[in-house]
Amino acid sequence: MSDSISFSKAELERYSRHLIIPDFNIEGQRKLKAAKVLVVGTGGLGAPLLQYLTAAGVGTIGIVDFDIVDDSNLQRQVLFSIQDVGRPKVEAAKERLASLNPHINIVTYNTQLTSENALDIIKDFDVVADGTDNFPTRYLVNDACVILGKPNVYASIFRFEGQATVFNYQDGPNYRDLFPTPPPPGLVPSCAEGGVIGVLPGILGSLQANEVIKVITGIGETLSGRLFLYDALTFETRTLKVHKNPDTPTITQLIDYEQFCGIGLDKKSAFDGDEITVEELNQMMIRGDKFHLIDVREPYEYDISNLGGQLIPLAEIEEHVNQIESDQPVVIHCRSGKRSGDAIKKLEKYGFQNLRNLKGGILAWADKIDTEMAKY
C-alpha cells in the first residue's frame, strides 16, 4: 500500500532528515504517511506524543478526549497555551497540530471513550497510543485493541517515575498479562491527586512516539515483551521482561470497566448517601445556614484559592476528629471530590452521620463562578 504514496516537493524538504537515514529512507516515510494512529488522551503524555507524530508525518492522526484545557495543564501539556484555557482539548490540539504540519489529516473525537463507542472508533486505525491516566480506560483500550487486533503503545507517569511498553504487537503480551487485576480503588492516586514533575510526560510521551514510529515502519526492536522503567530523580532506568500469561482470560467483549476497577461500588457508604452540589452549597451560604465547611487539600492549594472553610489536610483528618461538628451538616471538599470522599470514608468509622461531599470539589465551584460571570 505504501508504494502508491507520493510526496510533494514541500514534503520531501520537510522530511529530508528522515529520508537520508539508510534504514529509514523514503520507504519508512511512505509507511508513516499511509498510517493511521489513534491517540487516546491529550494530556501530559498525549501532548508530546501528538506533536512528534505530527512532525514525523503520520498521515492520519485521531485524537480522543472530552476534557477542556485548564490552567493546571500548562505546567506539562506543552501542546496548549493560555489562550486555549477553557477550550475543548481536541479542538485546541487540532488547531495547533495543523499549524505544525498541514500535510496530514487530523480526526477528532470530543467524547469520552466508552465500552459503547471504543470498537467503532478504534477499528479504523492501525495503531493505538494510550495516553490516559486511569485504570478503567487503560483496560478498555487494551481490551478493544485485543478484540480488533491493534497494537497498543502504552505509557504511564506518576510524580518522578514513568514506564512504557508495547502491548498486543505480533502476538506479544497485552496489558492484562502484566496487570491481571486493577489495584483497589484509591490505592494509586492519579496525577491530579499525586502530582507529576512537568518534564516527565515529555520524556515518556516522546518514547511512545518513537515506539509508534517503529511499529509502523518495522525498523528496530519495539518494547513488545519488555517494560521500560524510568526514574527522573536518579536518572536510573530498568527494562523488565513481560511474558504472556497463560491464565489471562480470552477477551471477547467489552465490559463495565468502572465496575471492574471497583469504582463507584461503595459510593453510597463513602458519601453517606449524600453529595451536595455547588448550587446547593451556594444557597446554604446565601441563606446563612449553619454548617461546618472542611477543606482537605494541602496548605499550598488552600493558599491558591479556597472557599473559606477549615483546612484539615486528608492525611491529618483523623487527628482532628474532635474538631468536627456532629450536630450540624458538615460539607467536606477538595479539588475534585476524590480526597473529600476518602476523608468521609475515614470519618464514617467514628460514627458521623452528617457528612456531605461537595460534588466536583473546588473545580466545580470555579466553573460555577465562570458561568455566572459570563452572564454579565
XYZ file of C-alpha atoms in Angstrom:
376
model
C 0.000 0.000 0.000
C 2.807 2.435 0.887
C 4.311 2.033 -2.621
C 1.483 4.151 -4.021
C 2.193 7.003 -1.605
C 3.823 10.049 -3.185
C 5.198 13.285 -1.747
C 5.149 16.910 -2.809
C 8.376 18.897 -3.034
C 7.453 20.639 0.238
C 7.016 17.287 1.991
C 10.322 15.946 0.693
C 12.065 19.010 2.071
C 10.217 18.719 5.391
C 11.125 15.054 5.912
C 14.641 15.248 4.448
C 16.330 14.281 7.742
C 14.279 11.072 7.742
C 14.948 10.339 4.099
C 18.740 10.361 4.451
C 18.705 7.738 7.237
C 19.788 4.495 5.472
C 17.477 2.238 7.485
C 14.526 4.603 7.197
C 14.659 6.478 3.863
C 11.695 7.071 1.563
C 10.075 3.718 2.313
C 9.842 4.466 6.040
C 8.321 7.853 5.279
C 5.783 6.263 2.930
C 4.703 3.914 5.704
C 4.251 6.840 8.083
C 2.146 8.763 5.573
C -0.033 5.700 4.914
C -0.539 5.005 8.627
C -3.481 5.876 10.853
C -2.720 6.347 14.555
C -5.256 6.966 17.319
C -4.043 8.834 20.413
C -6.293 8.391 23.443
C -5.903 11.405 25.720
C -4.322 14.799 25.039
C -2.838 15.298 28.500
C 0.768 15.133 29.654
C 1.602 12.103 27.528
C -0.680 12.925 24.626
C 0.743 16.416 24.108
C 4.335 15.458 23.148
C 3.128 12.243 21.540
C 0.823 14.143 19.206
C 3.436 16.774 18.401
C 6.120 14.280 17.419
C 3.772 12.052 15.410
C 2.517 15.139 13.595
C 6.029 16.405 12.916
C 7.123 12.934 11.768
C 4.413 12.867 9.107
C 1.959 10.213 10.244
C -0.730 10.522 7.573
C -3.846 10.332 9.753
C -3.925 11.072 13.471
C -7.056 10.525 15.541
C -7.490 12.269 18.901
C -9.952 11.155 21.596
C -10.576 13.378 24.622
C -13.573 15.029 26.275
C -11.711 17.363 28.625
C -11.160 21.111 28.383
C -7.870 22.969 28.817
C -7.255 24.088 32.401
C -4.598 26.411 33.850
C -3.115 23.486 35.779
C -2.482 21.623 32.489
C 0.029 24.154 31.199
C 2.803 23.025 33.558
C 3.316 19.920 31.391
C 0.862 19.854 28.466
C 3.026 21.910 26.136
C 0.609 21.492 23.244
C -1.582 24.236 24.748
C -1.209 27.934 25.592
C -3.004 30.297 27.955
C -5.267 31.313 25.075
C -6.581 27.728 24.984
C -7.803 27.654 28.602
C -11.489 26.773 28.627
C -11.457 25.290 25.108
C -12.063 21.592 24.325
C -8.664 19.919 24.214
C -9.294 18.166 20.897
C -10.221 21.482 19.275
C -7.134 23.303 20.571
C -4.907 20.312 19.746
C -6.142 20.047 16.157
C -5.555 23.749 15.561
C -2.012 23.616 16.953
C -1.083 20.407 15.134
C -2.462 21.646 11.807
C -0.175 24.673 12.107
C 2.758 22.328 12.746
C 2.145 20.098 9.712
C -0.524 20.931 7.104
C 0.249 17.774 5.107
C -1.553 15.351 7.446
C -5.175 14.573 8.309
C -6.376 15.086 11.896
C -9.609 13.451 13.086
C -11.055 14.466 16.465
C -13.486 12.752 18.821
C -14.660 15.172 21.502
C -16.098 12.383 23.612
C -15.238 10.000 26.393
C -14.020 6.617 25.191
C -16.525 4.045 26.486
C -17.462 0.416 26.022
C -20.225 1.613 23.691
C -18.030 3.560 21.245
C -14.471 2.184 21.622
C -14.680 -0.507 18.959
C -16.270 1.822 16.415
C -13.602 4.476 16.970
C -10.540 2.206 17.139
C -11.394 -0.104 14.215
C -10.341 2.406 11.549
C -6.817 2.920 12.944
C -3.633 0.874 12.564
C -2.030 1.678 15.928
C -3.401 2.987 19.227
C -1.302 5.052 21.653
C -2.692 5.122 25.199
C -2.013 8.405 26.981
C -4.710 8.029 29.654
C -4.281 8.355 33.412
C -6.876 5.996 34.868
C -7.251 2.237 35.120
C -10.763 1.800 33.663
C -9.746 3.459 30.392
C -6.448 1.556 30.231
C -8.271 -1.764 30.486
C -10.856 -0.556 27.981
C -8.194 0.481 25.445
C -6.359 -2.799 25.950
C -9.413 -4.999 25.515
C -10.617 -3.115 22.446
C -7.157 -3.454 20.883
C -7.082 -7.184 21.631
C -10.524 -7.736 20.095
C -9.602 -5.708 16.979
C -6.009 -6.932 16.713
C -4.432 -3.456 17.068
C -1.016 -2.731 18.645
C -1.318 -0.659 21.831
C 1.627 1.647 22.606
C 1.394 2.347 26.335
C 2.979 4.685 28.868
C 2.131 5.918 32.348
C 3.619 8.513 34.685
C 3.474 9.420 38.375
C 5.442 12.063 40.265
C 9.036 11.312 39.122
C 8.597 7.859 37.593
C 7.372 6.574 34.258
C 7.018 3.354 32.314
C 6.428 2.406 28.697
C 5.881 -0.703 26.583
C 4.068 -2.004 23.510
C 1.120 -4.341 24.019
C -0.645 -6.703 21.633
C 2.008 -6.490 18.922
C 2.897 -9.520 16.791
C 1.311 -11.951 19.240
C 3.051 -10.285 22.186
C 1.606 -9.783 25.693
C -1.239 -7.380 26.400
C -1.959 -5.127 29.379
C -3.788 -7.877 31.266
C -0.723 -10.136 31.080
C 1.193 -7.516 33.058
C -1.687 -6.302 35.253
C -4.284 -9.097 35.541
C -6.374 -7.146 38.038
C -6.619 -3.441 38.845
C -5.403 -2.083 42.195
C -8.001 -1.330 44.886
C -9.805 1.987 44.254
C -7.882 4.920 45.709
C -4.650 2.988 46.283
C -2.880 4.581 43.297
C -3.641 8.321 43.048
C -3.889 9.994 39.674
C -1.509 12.737 38.605
C -4.194 15.242 39.596
C -4.084 13.885 43.136
C -0.445 12.796 43.460
C 1.305 15.234 41.140
C 3.876 14.824 38.377
C 7.063 16.699 37.516
C 6.355 18.644 34.335
C 9.162 17.259 32.136
C 8.372 13.586 32.834
C 5.401 13.228 30.448
C 7.542 14.904 27.769
C 10.150 12.166 28.150
C 7.668 9.272 28.221
C 5.424 10.734 25.528
C 8.439 11.064 23.235
C 9.328 7.426 23.919
C 5.773 6.473 22.995
C 6.059 8.370 19.712
C 9.310 6.534 18.994
C 7.631 3.169 19.603
C 4.682 4.108 17.371
C 7.113 5.007 14.565
C 8.955 1.698 14.997
C 5.697 -0.268 14.915
C 4.593 1.493 11.721
C 7.888 1.305 9.841
C 9.139 -2.035 11.149
C 12.593 -0.662 11.971
C 14.477 -1.568 15.123
C 13.112 -3.534 18.068
C 9.955 -2.380 19.798
C 9.321 -2.655 23.540
C 6.886 -5.520 22.986
C 7.587 -8.062 25.723
C 9.634 -5.512 27.685
C 8.605 -2.871 30.233
C 10.851 0.189 30.337
C 11.033 1.938 33.733
C 12.443 5.428 34.225
C 13.213 7.384 37.413
C 13.694 11.094 36.714
C 15.149 11.804 40.169
C 18.035 9.320 39.979
C 18.170 9.010 36.176
C 18.075 5.262 36.603
C 16.388 3.010 34.072
C 15.419 -0.635 34.077
C 13.890 -2.879 31.452
C 11.851 -5.843 32.665
C 10.680 -8.837 30.667
C 6.911 -9.161 30.157
C 5.561 -12.576 29.192
C 2.194 -13.760 28.003
C 0.283 -15.201 30.930
C -1.489 -18.491 30.157
C -4.054 -17.631 32.834
C -5.061 -14.355 31.154
C -8.710 -14.795 30.103
C -9.654 -14.622 26.432
C -11.121 -11.209 25.705
C -14.215 -11.416 23.533
C -16.274 -8.390 24.560
C -16.037 -5.081 26.349
C -17.387 -4.791 29.889
C -18.230 -2.158 32.512
C -14.665 -1.074 33.345
C -15.537 1.201 36.239
C -17.244 -1.726 37.904
C -14.283 -3.983 37.013
C -11.947 -1.494 38.717
C -14.255 -1.210 41.739
C -15.098 2.427 41.123
C -18.451 3.585 42.430
C -19.345 0.309 44.131
C -19.184 1.808 47.617
C -20.260 5.310 46.677
C -23.307 5.289 48.910
C -21.430 4.317 52.035
C -18.464 6.528 51.155
C -20.591 9.633 50.871
C -23.165 8.607 53.484
C -25.770 8.597 50.726
C -25.305 12.340 50.144
C -23.445 14.561 47.777
C -24.034 18.271 47.740
C -23.776 20.325 44.560
C -22.108 23.705 44.348
C -25.533 25.247 43.711
C -26.880 23.724 46.938
C -23.835 24.888 48.893
C -24.206 28.374 47.455
C -27.846 28.504 48.578
C -26.838 27.384 52.078
C -24.364 30.253 52.202
C -26.901 32.778 50.904
C -29.485 31.659 53.486
C -26.915 31.792 56.265
C -27.441 28.134 57.191
C -25.332 26.791 59.986
C -22.869 24.190 58.709
C -19.221 23.206 59.038
C -17.100 23.510 55.854
C -13.865 21.488 55.750
C -11.169 21.672 53.059
C -8.995 18.517 52.930
C -6.467 19.775 50.377
C -2.853 20.705 51.121
C -1.941 24.128 52.580
C -0.353 25.374 49.331
C -3.583 24.528 47.446
C -5.603 26.362 50.070
C -3.363 29.429 49.648
C -4.004 29.462 45.879
C -7.804 29.501 46.296
C -10.300 28.469 48.950
C -13.941 28.705 49.985
C -13.172 29.912 53.492
C -13.585 26.528 55.162
C -11.410 24.991 57.855
C -8.217 23.497 56.410
C -7.598 19.920 57.565
C -5.411 18.015 55.053
C -6.607 14.493 54.295
C -3.581 12.870 55.942
C -4.443 14.659 59.216
C -8.238 14.247 59.197
C -8.359 11.517 61.850
C -6.153 13.558 64.164
C -8.810 16.310 64.213
C -11.942 14.228 64.746
C -12.744 16.154 67.924
C -12.903 19.412 65.927
C -15.585 18.171 63.545
C -19.169 19.136 64.336
C -21.621 16.307 64.936
C -24.808 18.344 65.478
C -24.894 20.251 62.163
C -24.225 19.465 58.472
C -20.553 19.039 57.613
C -19.561 19.738 53.998
C -16.163 18.364 53.015
C -14.416 19.315 49.800
C -11.116 19.013 47.930
C -10.064 19.858 44.391
C -12.314 17.418 42.525
C -14.206 15.294 45.079
C -11.808 12.341 45.346
C -9.900 13.227 48.504
C -13.032 14.508 50.239
C -14.675 11.152 49.514
C -11.678 9.410 51.082
C -11.959 11.719 54.104
C -15.603 10.763 54.565
C -14.681 7.078 54.474
C -12.190 7.652 57.261
C -14.644 9.677 59.354
C -17.510 7.224 58.975
C -15.599 4.881 61.294
C -16.174 7.414 64.096
C -19.945 7.334 63.705
C -20.525 10.590 61.836
C -23.903 10.653 60.053
C -23.867 14.289 58.933
C -21.142 14.355 56.276
C -21.696 15.574 52.732
C -19.211 15.598 49.868
C -19.048 18.643 47.581
C -19.620 17.186 44.114
C -16.821 18.186 41.763
C -14.907 19.985 44.513
C -13.479 23.455 44.156
C -13.137 22.907 40.387
C -16.928 22.723 40.105
C -17.219 25.842 42.243
C -14.811 27.686 39.922
C -16.863 26.552 36.909
C -19.983 27.970 38.560
C -18.286 31.331 39.113
C -17.088 31.418 35.487
C -20.607 30.633 34.282
C -22.149 33.352 36.422
C -19.566 35.917 35.287
C -20.249 35.057 31.641
C -23.811 36.357 32.089
C -22.580 39.897 32.626
